[in-house]
PDB file of C-alpha atoms in Angstrom:
ATOM      1  CA  UNK A   1      94.721  72.731 167.122  1.00 31.00           C
ATOM      2  CA  UNK A   2      98.268  71.678 166.370  1.00 33.00           C
ATOM      3  CA  UNK A   3      97.060  69.017 163.942  1.00 29.00           C
ATOM      4  CA  UNK A   4      94.866  71.472 162.076  1.00 34.00           C
ATOM      5  CA  UNK A   5      97.709  73.975 161.762  1.00 33.00           C
ATOM      6  CA  UNK A   6     100.032  71.283 160.427  1.00 36.00           C
ATOM      7  CA  UNK A   7      97.458  70.253 157.848  1.00 36.00           C
ATOM      8  CA  UNK A   8      97.019  73.823 156.692  1.00 36.00           C
ATOM      9  CA  UNK A   9     100.782  74.215 156.433  1.00 38.00           C
ATOM     10  CA  UNK A  10     101.007  71.046 154.348  1.00 40.00           C
ATOM     11  CA  UNK A  11      98.264  72.276 152.034  1.00 41.00           C
ATOM     12  CA  UNK A  12     100.013  75.607 151.594  1.00 44.00           C
ATOM     13  CA  UNK A  13     103.288  73.801 150.830  1.00 41.00           C
ATOM     14  CA  UNK A  14     101.564  71.582 148.254  1.00 40.00           C
ATOM     15  CA  UNK A  15      99.984  74.645 146.623  1.00 47.00           C
ATOM     16  CA  UNK A  16     103.406  76.269 146.296  1.00 47.00           C
ATOM     17  CA  UNK A  17     104.870  73.112 144.777  1.00 49.00           C
ATOM     18  CA  UNK A  18     101.962  72.894 142.315  1.00 52.00           C
ATOM     19  CA  UNK A  19     102.403  76.576 141.344  1.00 52.00           C
ATOM     20  CA  UNK A  20     106.127  76.085 140.898  1.00 52.00           C
ATOM     21  CA  UNK A  21     105.528  73.116 138.600  1.00 53.00           C
ATOM     22  CA  UNK A  22     102.966  75.004 136.498  1.00 55.00           C
ATOM     23  CA  UNK A  23     105.371  77.945 136.065  1.00 71.00           C
ATOM     24  CA  UNK A  24     108.236  75.727 134.935  1.00 87.00           C
ATOM     25  CA  UNK A  25     106.983  75.517 131.341  1.00 83.00           C
ATOM     26  CA  UNK A  26     105.660  78.034 128.849  1.00 83.00           C
ATOM     27  CA  UNK A  27     104.170  77.593 125.411  1.00 83.00           C
ATOM     28  CA  UNK A  28     105.492  79.410 122.343  1.00 80.00           C
ATOM     29  CA  UNK A  29     103.045  80.059 119.508  1.00 69.00           C
ATOM     30  CA  UNK A  30     104.256  81.124 116.075  1.00 80.00           C
ATOM     31  CA  UNK A  31     101.643  82.549 113.712  1.00 71.00           C
ATOM     32  CA  UNK A  32     101.497  84.494 110.501  1.00 71.00           C
ATOM     33  CA  UNK A  33     100.000  84.475 107.053  1.00 71.00           C
ATOM     34  CA  UNK A  34     101.634  84.027 103.659  1.00 77.00           C
ATOM     35  CA  UNK A  35      99.885  86.223 101.123  1.00 75.00           C
ATOM     36  CA  UNK A  36      99.860  85.824  97.328  1.00 81.00           C
ATOM     37  CA  UNK A  37     100.041  89.608  97.110  1.00 83.00           C
ATOM     38  CA  UNK A  38     103.368  91.023  95.929  1.00 93.00           C
ATOM     39  CA  UNK A  39     104.234  94.704  95.500  1.00 95.00           C
ATOM     40  CA  UNK A  40     107.320  96.291  93.960  1.00 95.00           C
ATOM     41  CA  UNK A  41     108.323  99.852  94.992  1.00 94.00           C
ATOM     42  CA  UNK A  42     110.531 101.850  92.612  1.00 94.00           C
ATOM     43  CA  UNK A  43     112.064 105.313  93.132  1.00 94.00           C
ATOM     44  CA  UNK A  44     112.896 107.588  90.217  1.00 94.00           C
ATOM     45  CA  UNK A  45     116.564 108.160  89.450  1.00 93.00           C
ATOM     46  CA  UNK A  46     117.467 104.958  91.250  1.00 92.00           C
ATOM     47  CA  UNK A  47     116.590 106.679  94.526  1.00 93.00           C
ATOM     48  CA  UNK A  48     119.660 108.929  94.294  1.00 92.00           C
ATOM     49  CA  UNK A  49     119.642 112.524  95.612  1.00 92.00           C
ATOM     50  CA  UNK A  50     122.817 114.557  95.024  1.00 92.00           C
ATOM     51  CA  UNK A  51     123.249 118.042  96.479  1.00 92.00           C
ATOM     52  CA  UNK A  52     126.641 118.446  94.827  1.00 93.00           C
ATOM     53  CA  UNK A  53     129.427 120.338  96.569  1.00 92.00           C
ATOM     54  CA  UNK A  54     128.453 122.751  99.341  1.00 93.00           C
ATOM     55  CA  UNK A  55     130.942 125.314 100.601  1.00 93.00           C
ATOM     56  CA  UNK A  56     131.369 125.356 104.377  1.00 91.00           C
ATOM     57  CA  UNK A  57     131.250 129.176 104.231  1.00 93.00           C
ATOM     58  CA  UNK A  58     127.583 128.907 103.162  1.00 94.00           C
ATOM     59  CA  UNK A  59     126.631 127.029 106.317  1.00 95.00           C
ATOM     60  CA  UNK A  60     125.118 128.733 109.361  1.00 96.00           C
ATOM     61  CA  UNK A  61     127.482 128.966 112.294  1.00 96.00           C
ATOM     62  CA  UNK A  62     125.087 128.368 115.179  1.00 97.00           C
ATOM     63  CA  UNK A  63     121.947 126.941 113.546  1.00 96.00           C
ATOM     64  CA  UNK A  64     121.168 124.249 111.012  1.00 96.00           C
ATOM     65  CA  UNK A  65     121.335 125.037 107.301  1.00 95.00           C
ATOM     66  CA  UNK A  66     118.369 123.938 105.185  1.00 96.00           C
ATOM     67  CA  UNK A  67     119.296 122.707 101.737  1.00 94.00           C
ATOM     68  CA  UNK A  68     117.054 123.138  98.653  1.00 95.00           C
ATOM     69  CA  UNK A  69     114.086 120.778  98.499  1.00 95.00           C
ATOM     70  CA  UNK A  70     114.462 117.759  96.243  1.00 95.00           C
ATOM     71  CA  UNK A  71     111.740 115.612  94.672  1.00 95.00           C
ATOM     72  CA  UNK A  72     111.470 111.922  93.848  1.00 93.00           C
ATOM     73  CA  UNK A  73     108.686 109.865  92.311  1.00 96.00           C
ATOM     74  CA  UNK A  74     107.675 106.615  93.989  1.00 96.00           C
ATOM     75  CA  UNK A  75     105.687 103.961  92.151  1.00 96.00           C
ATOM     76  CA  UNK A  76     104.279 100.878  93.861  1.00 97.00           C
ATOM     77  CA  UNK A  77     102.963  98.191  91.532  1.00 96.00           C
ATOM     78  CA  UNK A  78     101.209  95.117  92.942  1.00 96.00           C
ATOM     79  CA  UNK A  79     100.001  91.945  91.266  1.00 95.00           C
ATOM     80  CA  UNK A  80      96.506  92.561  92.658  1.00 95.00           C
ATOM     81  CA  UNK A  81      94.680  95.185  94.722  1.00 96.00           C
ATOM     82  CA  UNK A  82      95.479  94.847  98.412  1.00 95.00           C
ATOM     83  CA  UNK A  83      95.928  96.743 101.642  1.00 96.00           C
ATOM     84  CA  UNK A  84      99.452  97.825 102.464  1.00 97.00           C
ATOM     85  CA  UNK A  85     101.383 100.654 104.092  1.00 97.00           C
ATOM     86  CA  UNK A  86     104.862 102.131 103.853  1.00 97.00           C
ATOM     87  CA  UNK A  87     107.621 102.734 106.370  1.00 96.00           C
ATOM     88  CA  UNK A  88     111.299 103.652 106.077  1.00 95.00           C
ATOM     89  CA  UNK A  89     114.327 102.290 107.938  1.00 95.00           C
ATOM     90  CA  UNK A  90     117.428 104.435 108.488  1.00 95.00           C
ATOM     91  CA  UNK A  91     120.539 102.625 107.246  1.00 95.00           C
ATOM     92  CA  UNK A  92     122.613 105.275 109.086  1.00 94.00           C
ATOM     93  CA  UNK A  93     120.758 104.886 112.350  1.00 94.00           C
ATOM     94  CA  UNK A  94     122.295 106.898 115.191  1.00 94.00           C
ATOM     95  CA  UNK A  95     123.757 109.640 112.992  1.00 95.00           C
ATOM     96  CA  UNK A  96     120.798 112.055 113.053  1.00 95.00           C
ATOM     97  CA  UNK A  97     121.379 115.024 115.360  1.00 94.00           C
ATOM     98  CA  UNK A  98     117.618 115.406 115.919  1.00 93.00           C
ATOM     99  CA  UNK A  99     115.893 112.625 117.858  1.00 92.00           C
ATOM    100  CA  UNK A 100     112.686 111.892 115.947  1.00 94.00           C
ATOM    101  CA  UNK A 101     111.455 108.960 113.891  1.00 95.00           C
ATOM    102  CA  UNK A 102     110.878 111.212 110.855  1.00 96.00           C
ATOM    103  CA  UNK A 103     114.521 112.370 110.694  1.00 96.00           C
ATOM    104  CA  UNK A 104     117.209 110.213 109.112  1.00 95.00           C
ATOM    105  CA  UNK A 105     120.943 110.672 109.493  1.00 95.00           C
ATOM    106  CA  UNK A 106     123.452 111.992 106.939  1.00 95.00           C
ATOM    107  CA  UNK A 107     126.410 110.178 108.448  1.00 95.00           C
ATOM    108  CA  UNK A 108     129.358 111.487 110.470  1.00 95.00           C
ATOM    109  CA  UNK A 109     132.210 113.886 109.797  1.00 94.00           C
ATOM    110  CA  UNK A 110     135.876 112.877 110.212  1.00 93.00           C
ATOM    111  CA  UNK A 111     135.689 113.610 113.949  1.00 95.00           C
ATOM    112  CA  UNK A 112     132.550 111.511 114.484  1.00 96.00           C
ATOM    113  CA  UNK A 113     130.139 114.461 114.714  1.00 96.00           C
ATOM    114  CA  UNK A 114     126.599 114.041 113.351  1.00 96.00           C
ATOM    115  CA  UNK A 115     126.500 115.759 109.986  1.00 95.00           C
ATOM    116  CA  UNK A 116     122.794 116.434 109.628  1.00 95.00           C
ATOM    117  CA  UNK A 117     119.329 115.032 108.969  1.00 96.00           C
ATOM    118  CA  UNK A 118     116.782 114.660 106.214  1.00 95.00           C
ATOM    119  CA  UNK A 119     113.066 113.874 106.069  1.00 96.00           C
ATOM    120  CA  UNK A 120     110.812 112.546 103.319  1.00 96.00           C
ATOM    121  CA  UNK A 121     107.295 113.905 102.915  1.00 96.00           C
ATOM    122  CA  UNK A 122     104.366 112.290 101.083  1.00 96.00           C
ATOM    123  CA  UNK A 123     101.648 114.599  99.763  1.00 96.00           C
ATOM    124  CA  UNK A 124      98.242 112.910  99.169  1.00 96.00           C
ATOM    125  CA  UNK A 125      97.424 115.704  96.700  1.00 96.00           C
ATOM    126  CA  UNK A 126     100.348 114.511  94.577  1.00 96.00           C
ATOM    127  CA  UNK A 127      99.455 110.847  94.918  1.00 97.00           C
ATOM    128  CA  UNK A 128      97.486 108.815  92.381  1.00 96.00           C
ATOM    129  CA  UNK A 129      96.109 105.414  93.382  1.00 96.00           C
ATOM    130  CA  UNK A 130      94.510 103.270  90.666  1.00 95.00           C
ATOM    131  CA  UNK A 131      91.496 105.130  89.265  1.00 91.00           C
ATOM    132  CA  UNK A 132      90.546 106.748  92.573  1.00 90.00           C
ATOM    133  CA  UNK A 133      89.318 110.311  92.087  1.00 91.00           C
ATOM    134  CA  UNK A 134      90.983 111.580  95.283  1.00 94.00           C
ATOM    135  CA  UNK A 135      93.608 110.084  97.591  1.00 96.00           C
ATOM    136  CA  UNK A 136      93.914 110.783 101.310  1.00 97.00           C
ATOM    137  CA  UNK A 137      96.728 109.899 103.689  1.00 97.00           C
ATOM    138  CA  UNK A 138      96.490 108.011 106.963  1.00 97.00           C
ATOM    139  CA  UNK A 139      99.042 106.911 109.548  1.00 97.00           C
ATOM    140  CA  UNK A 140      99.375 104.351 112.334  1.00 97.00           C
ATOM    141  CA  UNK A 141     101.762 104.527 115.281  1.00 96.00           C
ATOM    142  CA  UNK A 142     100.447 101.243 116.705  1.00 96.00           C
ATOM    143  CA  UNK A 143     101.534  98.817 114.005  1.00 95.00           C
ATOM    144  CA  UNK A 144      98.168  99.019 112.258  1.00 95.00           C
ATOM    145  CA  UNK A 145      95.935  98.501 115.312  1.00 96.00           C
ATOM    146  CA  UNK A 146      94.596 102.062 115.043  1.00 97.00           C
ATOM    147  CA  UNK A 147      94.771 104.635 112.243  1.00 98.00           C
ATOM    148  CA  UNK A 148      94.796 108.418 112.204  1.00 97.00           C
ATOM    149  CA  UNK A 149      91.768 110.082 110.616  1.00 98.00           C
ATOM    150  CA  UNK A 150      92.482 110.247 106.883  1.00 97.00           C
ATOM    151  CA  UNK A 151      92.976 113.688 105.332  1.00 97.00           C
ATOM    152  CA  UNK A 152      94.838 115.501 102.553  1.00 97.00           C
ATOM    153  CA  UNK A 153      97.684 116.901 104.702  1.00 97.00           C
ATOM    154  CA  UNK A 154     101.294 115.995 103.796  1.00 96.00           C
ATOM    155  CA  UNK A 155     102.853 113.258 105.963  1.00 96.00           C
ATOM    156  CA  UNK A 156     106.520 112.694 106.845  1.00 96.00           C
ATOM    157  CA  UNK A 157     107.265 108.992 106.643  1.00 96.00           C
ATOM    158  CA  UNK A 158     108.613 107.578 109.900  1.00 95.00           C
ATOM    159  CA  UNK A 159     110.768 104.651 110.922  1.00 95.00           C
ATOM    160  CA  UNK A 160     108.264 103.355 113.493  1.00 95.00           C
ATOM    161  CA  UNK A 161     104.946 104.400 111.931  1.00 96.00           C
ATOM    162  CA  UNK A 162     102.942 103.040 109.015  1.00 97.00           C
ATOM    163  CA  UNK A 163     101.824 105.374 106.221  1.00 98.00           C
ATOM    164  CA  UNK A 164      98.965 104.435 103.917  1.00 97.00           C
ATOM    165  CA  UNK A 165      96.401 105.835 101.504  1.00 97.00           C
ATOM    166  CA  UNK A 166      92.643 105.645 101.145  1.00 96.00           C
ATOM    167  CA  UNK A 167      89.905 107.161  99.003  1.00 95.00           C
ATOM    168  CA  UNK A 168      87.684 107.809 102.042  1.00 96.00           C
ATOM    169  CA  UNK A 169      88.148 111.138 103.809  1.00 96.00           C
ATOM    170  CA  UNK A 170      87.760 111.208 107.603  1.00 97.00           C
ATOM    171  CA  UNK A 171      88.166 107.428 107.878  1.00 96.00           C
ATOM    172  CA  UNK A 172      89.962 105.584 110.686  1.00 97.00           C
ATOM    173  CA  UNK A 173      89.717 102.206 108.922  1.00 97.00           C
ATOM    174  CA  UNK A 174      93.228 102.430 107.492  1.00 97.00           C
ATOM    175  CA  UNK A 175      94.414 102.103 103.887  1.00 97.00           C
ATOM    176  CA  UNK A 176      92.173 101.047 101.014  1.00 96.00           C
ATOM    177  CA  UNK A 177      93.032  98.165  98.707  1.00 96.00           C
ATOM    178  CA  UNK A 178      95.330  99.607  96.011  1.00 97.00           C
ATOM    179  CA  UNK A 179      97.119  97.928  93.123  1.00 97.00           C
ATOM    180  CA  UNK A 180      99.091 100.747  91.483  1.00 97.00           C
ATOM    181  CA  UNK A 181     100.224 103.897  93.248  1.00 97.00           C
ATOM    182  CA  UNK A 182     102.348 106.860  92.149  1.00 97.00           C
ATOM    183  CA  UNK A 183     103.410 109.591  94.563  1.00 97.00           C
ATOM    184  CA  UNK A 184     105.739 112.584  94.427  1.00 96.00           C
ATOM    185  CA  UNK A 185     107.988 112.692  97.495  1.00 95.00           C
ATOM    186  CA  UNK A 186     109.722 115.775  98.840  1.00 96.00           C
ATOM    187  CA  UNK A 187     113.079 115.392 100.576  1.00 95.00           C
ATOM    188  CA  UNK A 188     114.329 118.107 102.909  1.00 96.00           C
ATOM    189  CA  UNK A 189     117.875 117.996 104.280  1.00 95.00           C
ATOM    190  CA  UNK A 190     119.363 120.094 107.095  1.00 96.00           C
ATOM    191  CA  UNK A 191     123.094 120.331 107.816  1.00 95.00           C
ATOM    192  CA  UNK A 192     124.066 120.578 111.476  1.00 97.00           C
ATOM    193  CA  UNK A 193     125.342 123.924 112.767  1.00 96.00           C
ATOM    194  CA  UNK A 194     128.898 124.587 111.575  1.00 95.00           C
ATOM    195  CA  UNK A 195     130.104 125.077 115.143  1.00 96.00           C
ATOM    196  CA  UNK A 196     129.246 121.418 115.827  1.00 96.00           C
ATOM    197  CA  UNK A 197     131.217 120.006 112.896  1.00 95.00           C
ATOM    198  CA  UNK A 198     134.808 119.420 111.831  1.00 94.00           C
ATOM    199  CA  UNK A 199     134.905 120.712 108.247  1.00 91.00           C
ATOM    200  CA  UNK A 200     138.679 120.962 107.900  1.00 90.00           C
ATOM    201  CA  UNK A 201     138.546 118.261 105.223  1.00 92.00           C
ATOM    202  CA  UNK A 202     136.022 117.348 102.551  1.00 92.00           C
ATOM    203  CA  UNK A 203     133.067 115.673 104.229  1.00 92.00           C
ATOM    204  CA  UNK A 204     130.746 113.255 102.437  1.00 92.00           C
ATOM    205  CA  UNK A 205     127.012 113.394 103.067  1.00 92.00           C
ATOM    206  CA  UNK A 206     126.141 109.725 103.451  1.00 93.00           C
ATOM    207  CA  UNK A 207     122.401 109.322 103.942  1.00 93.00           C
ATOM    208  CA  UNK A 208     120.830 105.949 103.194  1.00 93.00           C
ATOM    209  CA  UNK A 209     117.414 104.500 103.984  1.00 94.00           C
ATOM    210  CA  UNK A 210     115.260 101.561 102.911  1.00 93.00           C
ATOM    211  CA  UNK A 211     111.620 102.097 101.959  1.00 94.00           C
ATOM    212  CA  UNK A 212     109.499  99.066 102.825  1.00 95.00           C
ATOM    213  CA  UNK A 213     106.044  97.865 101.778  1.00 96.00           C
ATOM    214  CA  UNK A 214     104.184  96.365 104.759  1.00 96.00           C
ATOM    215  CA  UNK A 215     101.266  94.081 103.872  1.00 95.00           C
ATOM    216  CA  UNK A 216      98.193  94.481 106.080  1.00 95.00           C
TER     217      UNK A 216
END
C-alpha cells in the first residue's frame, strides 16, 4: 500500500513538472493584410469650425448652452471600390464633461474646468456614394464583427464604433464597396453650465479630432 501511494505521488509530481514546463513558453502570432486600396478623406473649409466670440452673459447658468448647428462636407475618394468605415478620435480626450463616445471635448478653461462638448452627425439622406440610388447607414460596436441593421436614420460618429454605408436597407452585412463618397456632416456644440466654469478671462474653445478611414 505504501509503495502504491509513493508511486501515485511521484506520478502527480511528474505531471506538475510537465505542466509547469509547458506553461513556461507562449507563442506570439502577428497577422494582418496589406491592401492596395487607398482612400483620402477631405473636409470642407480645411475642417475648421469657428463659432466666433460668445458672451458669457448668453450662457445658461445651471444647464448647458447649445450653440447653432454647423455643417461640413466630407468627401472620401478611393483608388478603387472597397469596403471601409469611419471613426473619429478625440485629440482633446478627457476634456468632455459628458461621458459618451459620441461626445468630444472643447478643452479646459483657465481653472482646468471642462469647457463643453460637441458631436458630429452623419445623415444617410445627405450622403451620396458612387452612383447608388439610395445610401443607408450602419454601425458596428464590435470592431466590425457585427453590424447594426442598416437604415436611413442619422448617426453620431463615435470614438469606439465604426460607421459605414450601404445601398441595402435592413442589412446586417456591413458597408458596401464604395469608391467615392460625399456626405454633409452636422456639428452640434454644447457649452458647459456657466456655474461650472471660470469665465473671468477670455476662454478659447479648443476642440480637435481626427477622422479616420478604417479598411475592412
